[in-house]
């Protein structure tokens, strides 16, 4: 079954930081695709879970870079990323060893990701959006400036 990536990220989880929202969207899409694949095969596709882990590592590095560039304290959030990645790798290993149910892992992934966005990423996004260098430029700002100096 085809899944549209553009419908994956719930509106309530959009943070108005395009680079972060785009990566969240992609990760939601991958989790949803994993669910579809597991429903069809009742097994965890190794390549897909490896891709998801790589995307999470890249995404965490992005948030860490944005926080660093904006001068935002990030150590606690960074520790959450490390702990989460280790927990997901352990759970994935458990599924591959047959000691953990694949759908239990998928439910965990989905709940953890939504909770992490709400509890950790939203406060980061709010601080980024209060940092002038990260605020998106208003399209009419240049026109207003020309009017003021004319
Ligand atoms: Fe995130
Ligand atoms: Fe995060």
Tab-separated table of N, CA and C and ligand atoms in Angstrom:
chain	number	residue	atom	x	y	z
A	1	UNK	N	0.843	-1.194	0.000
A	1	UNK	CA	0.000	0.000	0.000
A	1	UNK	C	0.878	1.243	0.000
A	2	UNK	N	0.595	2.178	-0.881
A	2	UNK	CA	1.382	3.407	-0.944
A	2	UNK	C	0.959	4.362	0.168
A	3	UNK	N	1.923	5.029	0.747
A	3	UNK	CA	1.648	5.989	1.810
A	3	UNK	C	2.150	7.347	1.352
A	4	UNK	N	1.322	8.382	1.532
A	4	UNK	CA	1.730	9.716	1.139
A	4	UNK	C	2.501	10.372	2.271
A	5	UNK	N	3.773	10.724	2.004
A	5	UNK	CA	4.609	11.327	3.043
A	5	UNK	C	4.025	12.643	3.526
A	6	UNK	N	3.334	13.374	2.659
A	6	UNK	CA	2.854	14.702	3.021
A	6	UNK	C	1.751	14.662	4.074
A	7	UNK	N	1.206	13.491	4.374
A	7	UNK	CA	0.125	13.422	5.352
A	7	UNK	C	0.577	12.789	6.669
A	8	UNK	N	1.855	12.490	6.809
A	8	UNK	CA	2.314	11.733	7.965
A	8	UNK	C	2.423	12.549	9.249
A	9	UNK	N	2.904	13.777	9.164
A	9	UNK	CA	3.173	14.556	10.378
A	9	UNK	C	1.891	15.238	10.856
A	10	UNK	N	1.390	14.842	12.046
A	10	UNK	CA	0.170	15.492	12.557
A	10	UNK	C	0.403	16.993	12.746
A	11	UNK	N	-0.620	17.783	12.435
A	11	UNK	CA	-0.542	19.246	12.521
A	11	UNK	C	-0.025	19.701	13.904
A	12	UNK	N	-0.479	19.017	14.938
A	12	UNK	CA	-0.102	19.410	16.307
A	12	UNK	C	1.389	19.239	16.575
A	13	UNK	N	2.075	18.489	15.710
A	13	UNK	CA	3.508	18.251	15.921
A	13	UNK	C	4.381	19.095	15.003
A	14	UNK	N	3.772	19.977	14.218
A	14	UNK	CA	4.559	20.874	13.357
A	14	UNK	C	5.167	21.960	14.246
A	15	UNK	N	6.490	22.168	14.110
A	15	UNK	CA	7.208	23.069	15.013
A	15	UNK	C	7.622	24.387	14.360
A	16	UNK	N	7.348	24.551	13.067
A	16	UNK	CA	7.717	25.779	12.350
A	16	UNK	C	9.220	26.002	12.269
A	17	UNK	N	9.971	24.925	12.287
A	17	UNK	CA	11.400	24.973	11.935
A	17	UNK	C	11.515	24.008	10.744
A	18	UNK	N	11.549	24.549	9.515
A	18	UNK	CA	11.405	23.704	8.319
A	18	UNK	C	12.358	22.505	8.273
A	19	UNK	N	13.625	22.694	8.632
A	19	UNK	CA	14.584	21.584	8.556
A	19	UNK	C	14.184	20.455	9.517
A	20	UNK	N	13.746	20.824	10.712
A	20	UNK	CA	13.328	19.820	11.697
A	20	UNK	C	12.003	19.181	11.273
A	21	UNK	N	11.031	19.993	10.861
A	21	UNK	CA	9.721	19.449	10.458
A	21	UNK	C	9.864	18.470	9.296
A	22	UNK	N	10.728	18.814	8.355
A	22	UNK	CA	10.916	17.952	7.196
A	22	UNK	C	11.500	16.598	7.613
A	23	UNK	N	12.448	16.602	8.529
A	23	UNK	CA	13.029	15.337	9.001
A	23	UNK	C	12.024	14.554	9.840
A	24	UNK	N	11.233	15.251	10.678
A	24	UNK	CA	10.185	14.555	11.440
A	24	UNK	C	9.204	13.873	10.482
A	25	UNK	N	8.826	14.604	9.444
A	25	UNK	CA	7.901	14.066	8.434
A	25	UNK	C	8.457	12.775	7.829
A	26	UNK	N	9.730	12.821	7.451
A	26	UNK	CA	10.365	11.652	6.840
A	26	UNK	C	10.408	10.475	7.819
A	27	UNK	N	10.691	10.754	9.089
A	27	UNK	CA	10.769	9.678	10.090
A	27	UNK	C	9.381	9.090	10.356
A	28	UNK	N	8.353	9.956	10.435
A	28	UNK	CA	6.982	9.445	10.570
A	28	UNK	C	6.638	8.541	9.395
A	29	UNK	N	7.019	8.979	8.208
A	29	UNK	CA	6.750	8.202	6.995
A	29	UNK	C	7.434	6.831	7.079
A	30	UNK	N	8.685	6.824	7.531
A	30	UNK	CA	9.413	5.554	7.639
A	30	UNK	C	8.770	4.634	8.676
A	31	UNK	N	8.333	5.185	9.813
A	31	UNK	CA	7.681	4.355	10.837
A	31	UNK	C	6.374	3.778	10.283
A	32	UNK	N	5.625	4.617	9.576
A	32	UNK	CA	4.354	4.161	8.981
A	32	UNK	C	4.605	3.074	7.934
A	33	UNK	N	5.651	3.270	7.129
A	33	UNK	CA	5.999	2.265	6.111
A	33	UNK	C	6.424	0.958	6.770
A	34	UNK	N	7.156	1.061	7.888
A	34	UNK	CA	7.557	-0.140	8.617
A	34	UNK	C	6.338	-0.905	9.113
A	35	UNK	N	5.335	-0.156	9.623
A	35	UNK	CA	4.100	-0.800	10.108
A	35	UNK	C	3.429	-1.566	8.980
A	36	UNK	N	3.313	-0.896	7.827
A	36	UNK	CA	2.676	-1.533	6.660
A	36	UNK	C	3.431	-2.809	6.275
A	37	UNK	N	4.750	-2.687	6.231
A	37	UNK	CA	5.578	-3.815	5.827
A	37	UNK	C	5.456	-4.969	6.828
A	38	UNK	N	5.443	-4.638	8.126
A	38	UNK	CA	5.345	-5.680	9.158
A	38	UNK	C	3.977	-6.351	9.159
A	39	UNK	N	2.921	-5.564	8.866
A	39	UNK	CA	1.585	-6.158	8.788
A	39	UNK	C	1.518	-7.186	7.662
A	40	UNK	N	2.236	-6.898	6.576
A	40	UNK	CA	2.228	-7.815	5.436
A	40	UNK	C	3.094	-9.048	5.682
A	41	UNK	N	4.260	-8.858	6.344
A	41	UNK	CA	5.211	-9.974	6.457
A	41	UNK	C	5.342	-10.532	7.869
A	42	UNK	N	4.835	-9.793	8.881
A	42	UNK	CA	4.966	-10.166	10.294
A	42	UNK	C	6.433	-10.303	10.717
A	43	UNK	N	7.296	-9.553	10.036
A	43	UNK	CA	8.729	-9.567	10.371
A	43	UNK	C	9.279	-8.162	10.200
A	44	UNK	N	10.420	-7.922	10.823
A	44	UNK	CA	11.035	-6.598	10.765
A	44	UNK	C	12.009	-6.546	9.587
A	45	UNK	N	11.747	-5.681	8.590
A	45	UNK	CA	12.687	-5.594	7.462
A	45	UNK	C	13.990	-4.914	7.898
A	46	UNK	N	15.082	-5.651	7.841
A	46	UNK	CA	16.366	-5.178	8.379
A	46	UNK	C	16.824	-3.892	7.692
A	47	UNK	N	16.727	-3.844	6.368
A	47	UNK	CA	17.201	-2.655	5.641
A	47	UNK	C	16.406	-1.424	6.059
A	48	UNK	N	15.098	-1.593	6.250
A	48	UNK	CA	14.242	-0.451	6.609
A	48	UNK	C	14.551	0.042	8.016
A	49	UNK	N	14.792	-0.872	8.943
A	49	UNK	CA	15.096	-0.432	10.311
A	49	UNK	C	16.476	0.216	10.351
A	50	UNK	N	17.417	-0.289	9.545
A	50	UNK	CA	18.748	0.342	9.470
A	50	UNK	C	18.629	1.762	8.909
A	51	UNK	N	17.761	1.931	7.911
A	51	UNK	CA	17.543	3.259	7.307
A	51	UNK	C	16.930	4.203	8.347
A	52	UNK	N	15.973	3.679	9.113
A	52	UNK	CA	15.337	4.508	10.148
A	52	UNK	C	16.359	4.931	11.211
A	53	UNK	N	17.191	4.004	11.654
A	53	UNK	CA	18.211	4.337	12.660
A	53	UNK	C	19.179	5.386	12.118
A	54	UNK	N	19.543	5.271	10.842
A	54	UNK	CA	20.445	6.255	10.223
A	54	UNK	C	19.759	7.620	10.141
A	55	UNK	N	18.471	7.623	9.795
A	55	UNK	CA	17.726	8.891	9.713
A	55	UNK	C	17.614	9.544	11.085
A	56	UNK	N	17.390	8.727	12.110
A	56	UNK	CA	17.315	9.278	13.473
A	56	UNK	C	18.656	9.882	13.876
A	57	UNK	N	19.750	9.196	13.570
A	57	UNK	CA	21.079	9.715	13.924
A	57	UNK	C	21.332	11.043	13.203
A	58	UNK	N	20.972	11.119	11.931
A	58	UNK	CA	21.140	12.357	11.157
A	58	UNK	C	20.271	13.463	11.736
A	59	UNK	N	19.035	13.110	12.071
A	59	UNK	CA	18.102	14.095	12.619
A	59	UNK	C	18.601	14.635	13.959
A	60	UNK	N	19.060	13.755	14.817
A	60	UNK	CA	19.569	14.201	16.116
A	60	UNK	C	20.763	15.137	15.912
A	61	UNK	N	21.621	14.800	14.960
A	61	UNK	CA	22.777	15.665	14.675
A	61	UNK	C	22.315	17.036	14.181
A	62	UNK	N	21.237	17.072	13.415
A	62	UNK	CA	20.698	18.348	12.919
A	62	UNK	C	20.231	19.219	14.084
A	63	UNK	N	19.450	18.616	14.990
A	63	UNK	CA	18.961	19.397	16.139
A	63	UNK	C	20.130	19.881	16.990
A	64	UNK	N	21.120	19.029	17.164
A	64	UNK	CA	22.292	19.417	17.957
A	64	UNK	C	23.030	20.588	17.288
A	65	UNK	N	23.164	20.542	15.962
A	65	UNK	CA	23.842	21.623	15.237
A	65	UNK	C	23.054	22.930	15.346
A	66	UNK	N	21.720	22.849	15.144
A	66	UNK	CA	20.902	24.066	15.209
A	66	UNK	C	20.992	24.698	16.600
A	67	UNK	N	20.936	23.859	17.629
A	67	UNK	CA	21.028	24.381	19.002
A	67	UNK	C	22.392	25.028	19.226
A	68	UNK	N	23.436	24.361	18.751
A	68	UNK	CA	24.805	24.895	18.935
A	68	UNK	C	24.937	26.240	18.218
A	69	UNK	N	24.450	26.306	16.973
A	69	UNK	CA	24.558	27.545	16.191
A	69	UNK	C	23.787	28.694	16.845
A	70	UNK	N	22.696	28.340	17.539
A	70	UNK	CA	21.880	29.380	18.181
A	70	UNK	C	22.337	29.648	19.617
A	71	UNK	N	23.343	28.912	20.078
A	71	UNK	CA	23.855	29.116	21.430
A	71	UNK	C	22.891	28.630	22.507
A	72	UNK	N	22.103	27.591	22.188
A	72	UNK	CA	21.115	27.056	23.130
A	72	UNK	C	21.720	25.863	23.871
A	73	UNK	N	21.563	25.852	25.206
A	73	UNK	CA	22.017	24.714	26.012
A	73	UNK	C	21.284	23.460	25.544
A	74	UNK	N	22.033	22.390	25.310
A	74	UNK	CA	21.404	21.230	24.674
A	74	UNK	C	21.811	19.901	25.310
A	75	UNK	N	22.606	19.931	26.369
A	75	UNK	CA	23.165	18.678	26.912
A	75	UNK	C	22.094	17.666	27.330
A	76	UNK	N	21.023	18.120	28.014
A	76	UNK	CA	19.982	17.182	28.456
A	76	UNK	C	19.256	16.559	27.260
A	77	UNK	N	18.949	17.408	26.280
A	77	UNK	CA	18.258	16.933	25.073
A	77	UNK	C	19.165	15.946	24.317
A	78	UNK	N	20.437	16.294	24.231
A	78	UNK	CA	21.402	15.429	23.543
A	78	UNK	C	21.497	14.065	24.248
A	79	UNK	N	21.453	14.079	25.579
A	79	UNK	CA	21.484	12.821	26.336
A	79	UNK	C	20.227	11.995	26.032
A	80	UNK	N	19.078	12.674	25.914
A	80	UNK	CA	17.837	11.964	25.554
A	80	UNK	C	18.000	11.291	24.191
A	81	UNK	N	18.639	11.996	23.245
A	81	UNK	CA	18.865	11.402	21.920
A	81	UNK	C	19.714	10.136	22.038
A	82	UNK	N	20.808	10.235	22.806
A	82	UNK	CA	21.694	9.067	22.959
A	82	UNK	C	20.948	7.901	23.605
A	83	UNK	N	20.187	8.204	24.689
A	83	UNK	CA	19.444	7.147	25.389
A	83	UNK	C	18.391	6.519	24.474
A	84	UNK	N	17.704	7.366	23.703
A	84	UNK	CA	16.643	6.870	22.815
A	84	UNK	C	17.216	5.960	21.742
A	85	UNK	N	18.302	6.402	21.130
A	85	UNK	CA	18.910	5.593	20.066
A	85	UNK	C	19.370	4.242	20.619
A	86	UNK	N	19.956	4.254	21.821
A	86	UNK	CA	20.406	2.999	22.440
A	86	UNK	C	19.206	2.103	22.742
A	87	UNK	N	18.103	2.683	23.247
A	87	UNK	CA	16.906	1.884	23.574
A	87	UNK	C	16.287	1.287	22.310
A	88	UNK	N	16.235	2.087	21.239
A	88	UNK	CA	15.654	1.581	19.984
A	88	UNK	C	16.530	0.459	19.412
A	89	UNK	N	17.847	0.635	19.491
A	89	UNK	CA	18.750	-0.424	18.990
A	89	UNK	C	18.584	-1.705	19.812
A	90	UNK	N	18.447	-1.564	21.142
A	90	UNK	CA	18.242	-2.747	22.009
A	90	UNK	C	16.930	-3.443	21.660
A	91	UNK	N	15.869	-2.641	21.487
A	91	UNK	CA	14.552	-3.220	21.179
A	91	UNK	C	14.577	-3.902	19.812
A	92	UNK	N	15.250	-3.278	18.858
A	92	UNK	CA	15.360	-3.862	17.514
A	92	UNK	C	16.115	-5.190	17.581
A	93	UNK	N	17.185	-5.201	18.361
A	93	UNK	CA	17.966	-6.434	18.532
A	93	UNK	C	17.070	-7.517	19.146
A	94	UNK	N	16.234	-7.120	20.125
A	94	UNK	CA	15.322	-8.070	20.755
A	94	UNK	C	14.354	-8.682	19.747
A	95	UNK	N	13.861	-7.849	18.836
A	95	UNK	CA	12.955	-8.364	17.796
A	95	UNK	C	13.714	-9.346	16.904
A	96	UNK	N	14.923	-8.965	16.528
A	96	UNK	CA	15.702	-9.825	15.633
A	96	UNK	C	16.091	-11.146	16.307
A	97	UNK	N	16.217	-11.116	17.661
A	97	UNK	CA	16.554	-12.341	18.403
A	97	UNK	C	15.302	-13.147	18.767
A	98	UNK	N	14.126	-12.590	18.485
A	98	UNK	CA	12.883	-13.297	18.780
A	98	UNK	C	12.411	-13.160	20.217
A	99	UNK	N	13.002	-12.226	20.977
A	99	UNK	CA	12.599	-12.052	22.376
A	99	UNK	C	11.626	-10.892	22.555
A	100	UNK	N	11.341	-10.178	21.474
A	100	UNK	CA	10.440	-9.033	21.572
A	100	UNK	C	9.535	-9.015	20.348
A	101	UNK	N	8.282	-8.645	20.557
A	101	UNK	CA	7.305	-8.612	19.471
A	101	UNK	C	7.529	-7.384	18.592
A	102	UNK	N	7.463	-7.587	17.292
A	102	UNK	CA	7.726	-6.497	16.349
A	102	UNK	C	6.699	-5.366	16.486
A	103	UNK	N	5.443	-5.721	16.775
A	103	UNK	CA	4.418	-4.666	16.877
A	103	UNK	C	4.541	-3.888	18.186
A	104	UNK	N	5.102	-4.548	19.185
A	104	UNK	CA	5.418	-3.847	20.432
A	104	UNK	C	6.487	-2.785	20.151
A	105	UNK	N	7.502	-3.146	19.369
A	105	UNK	CA	8.559	-2.195	18.988
A	105	UNK	C	7.969	-1.029	18.199
A	106	UNK	N	7.079	-1.320	17.262
A	106	UNK	CA	6.503	-0.257	16.421
A	106	UNK	C	5.648	0.696	17.249
A	107	UNK	N	4.854	0.150	18.185
A	107	UNK	CA	4.049	1.015	19.065
A	107	UNK	C	4.959	1.893	19.914
A	108	UNK	N	6.038	1.280	20.403
A	108	UNK	CA	7.004	2.038	21.213
A	108	UNK	C	7.607	3.176	20.387
A	109	UNK	N	8.034	2.862	19.166
A	109	UNK	CA	8.654	3.867	18.290
A	109	UNK	C	7.720	5.058	18.066
A	110	UNK	N	6.479	4.743	17.740
A	110	UNK	CA	5.499	5.790	17.423
A	110	UNK	C	5.238	6.675	18.646
A	111	UNK	N	4.995	6.037	19.794
A	111	UNK	CA	4.704	6.792	21.026
A	111	UNK	C	5.921	7.594	21.461
A	112	UNK	N	7.098	6.961	21.428
A	112	UNK	CA	8.314	7.666	21.840
A	112	UNK	C	8.540	8.892	20.953
A	113	UNK	N	8.380	8.738	19.627
A	113	UNK	CA	8.697	9.849	18.724
A	113	UNK	C	7.745	11.028	18.964
A	114	UNK	N	6.460	10.751	19.088
A	114	UNK	CA	5.504	11.834	19.347
A	114	UNK	C	5.805	12.520	20.681
A	115	UNK	N	6.101	11.734	21.698
A	115	UNK	CA	6.378	12.302	23.015
A	115	UNK	C	7.669	13.126	22.992
A	116	UNK	N	8.676	12.635	22.265
A	116	UNK	CA	9.942	13.369	22.187
A	116	UNK	C	9.743	14.719	21.481
A	117	UNK	N	8.956	14.722	20.433
A	117	UNK	CA	8.701	15.994	19.719
A	117	UNK	C	7.991	16.966	20.656
A	118	UNK	N	6.990	16.469	21.364
A	118	UNK	CA	6.209	17.337	22.251
A	118	UNK	C	7.034	17.837	23.432
A	119	UNK	N	7.760	16.934	24.073
A	119	UNK	CA	8.428	17.288	25.326
A	119	UNK	C	9.818	17.909	25.150
A	120	UNK	N	10.529	17.516	24.105
A	120	UNK	CA	11.915	17.989	23.952
A	120	UNK	C	12.100	18.893	22.725
A	121	UNK	N	11.523	18.492	21.593
A	121	UNK	CA	11.776	19.264	20.366
A	121	UNK	C	10.983	20.569	20.329
A	122	UNK	N	9.763	20.553	20.865
A	122	UNK	CA	8.970	21.797	20.836
A	122	UNK	C	9.646	22.926	21.621
A	123	UNK	N	10.129	22.662	22.843
A	123	UNK	CA	10.851	23.747	23.540
A	123	UNK	C	12.083	24.221	22.761
A	124	UNK	N	12.794	23.285	22.099
A	124	UNK	CA	13.942	23.685	21.273
A	124	UNK	C	13.465	24.587	20.133
A	125	UNK	N	12.398	24.179	19.448
A	125	UNK	CA	11.878	24.964	18.311
A	125	UNK	C	11.438	26.350	18.765
A	126	UNK	N	10.797	26.429	19.930
A	126	UNK	CA	10.348	27.738	20.421
A	126	UNK	C	11.541	28.652	20.671
A	127	UNK	N	12.606	28.080	21.196
A	127	UNK	CA	13.814	28.907	21.426
A	127	UNK	C	14.463	29.284	20.100
A	128	UNK	N	14.526	28.336	19.162
A	128	UNK	CA	15.097	28.651	17.842
A	128	UNK	C	14.290	29.769	17.178
A	129	UNK	N	12.962	29.673	17.278
A	129	UNK	CA	12.113	30.671	16.615
A	129	UNK	C	12.157	32.030	17.309
A	130	UNK	N	12.683	32.077	18.524
A	130	UNK	CA	12.889	33.373	19.186
A	130	UNK	C	14.282	33.930	18.894
A	131	UNK	N	15.130	33.103	18.237
A	131	UNK	CA	16.484	33.542	17.886
A	131	UNK	C	16.405	34.235	16.525
A	132	UNK	N	16.736	35.524	16.440
A	132	UNK	CA	16.527	36.273	15.189
A	132	UNK	C	17.102	35.595	13.951
A	133	UNK	N	18.280	34.998	14.030
A	133	UNK	CA	18.901	34.399	12.838
A	133	UNK	C	18.094	33.211	12.311
A	134	UNK	N	17.229	32.596	13.144
A	134	UNK	CA	16.476	31.420	12.716
A	134	UNK	C	15.042	31.728	12.321
A	135	UNK	N	14.581	32.973	12.570
A	135	UNK	CA	13.208	33.313	12.209
A	135	UNK	C	13.080	33.385	10.696
A	136	UNK	N	12.041	32.788	10.120
A	136	UNK	CA	11.873	32.892	8.678
A	136	UNK	C	11.607	34.340	8.288
A	137	UNK	N	12.194	34.768	7.182
A	137	UNK	CA	12.010	36.148	6.720
A	137	UNK	C	10.571	36.363	6.277
A	138	UNK	N	9.965	37.471	6.661
A	138	UNK	CA	8.614	37.794	6.198
A	138	UNK	C	8.714	38.306	4.776
A	139	UNK	N	7.878	37.816	3.870
A	139	UNK	CA	7.999	38.203	2.459
A	139	UNK	C	7.793	39.694	2.216
A	140	UNK	N	7.030	40.355	3.094
A	140	UNK	CA	6.770	41.777	2.856
A	140	UNK	C	7.740	42.680	3.610
A	141	UNK	N	8.719	42.116	4.291
A	141	UNK	CA	9.635	42.918	5.104
A	141	UNK	C	10.461	43.874	4.252
A	142	UNK	N	10.968	43.414	3.108
A	142	UNK	CA	11.806	44.270	2.264
A	142	UNK	C	10.993	45.447	1.725
A	143	UNK	N	9.729	45.188	1.319
A	143	UNK	CA	8.879	46.260	0.782
A	143	UNK	C	8.613	47.308	1.870
A	144	UNK	N	8.317	46.858	3.101
A	144	UNK	CA	8.075	47.788	4.207
A	144	UNK	C	9.318	48.632	4.468
A	145	UNK	N	10.510	48.001	4.376
A	145	UNK	CA	11.747	48.727	4.626
A	145	UNK	C	11.926	49.825	3.573
A	146	UNK	N	11.676	49.496	2.286
A	146	UNK	CA	11.813	50.506	1.223
A	146	UNK	C	10.879	51.666	1.456
A	147	UNK	N	9.633	51.381	1.925
A	147	UNK	CA	8.637	52.424	2.178
A	147	UNK	C	9.120	53.369	3.300
A	148	UNK	N	9.717	52.764	4.344
A	148	UNK	CA	10.152	53.545	5.501
A	148	UNK	C	11.320	54.468	5.168
A	149	UNK	N	12.214	54.056	4.268
A	149	UNK	CA	13.394	54.869	3.974
A	149	UNK	C	13.152	55.821	2.804
A	150	UNK	N	12.037	55.664	2.084
A	150	UNK	CA	11.765	56.518	0.908
A	150	UNK	C	11.389	57.932	1.334
B	1	LIG	FE1	13.264	15.752	16.571
B	2	LIG	FE1	15.162	15.891	19.674
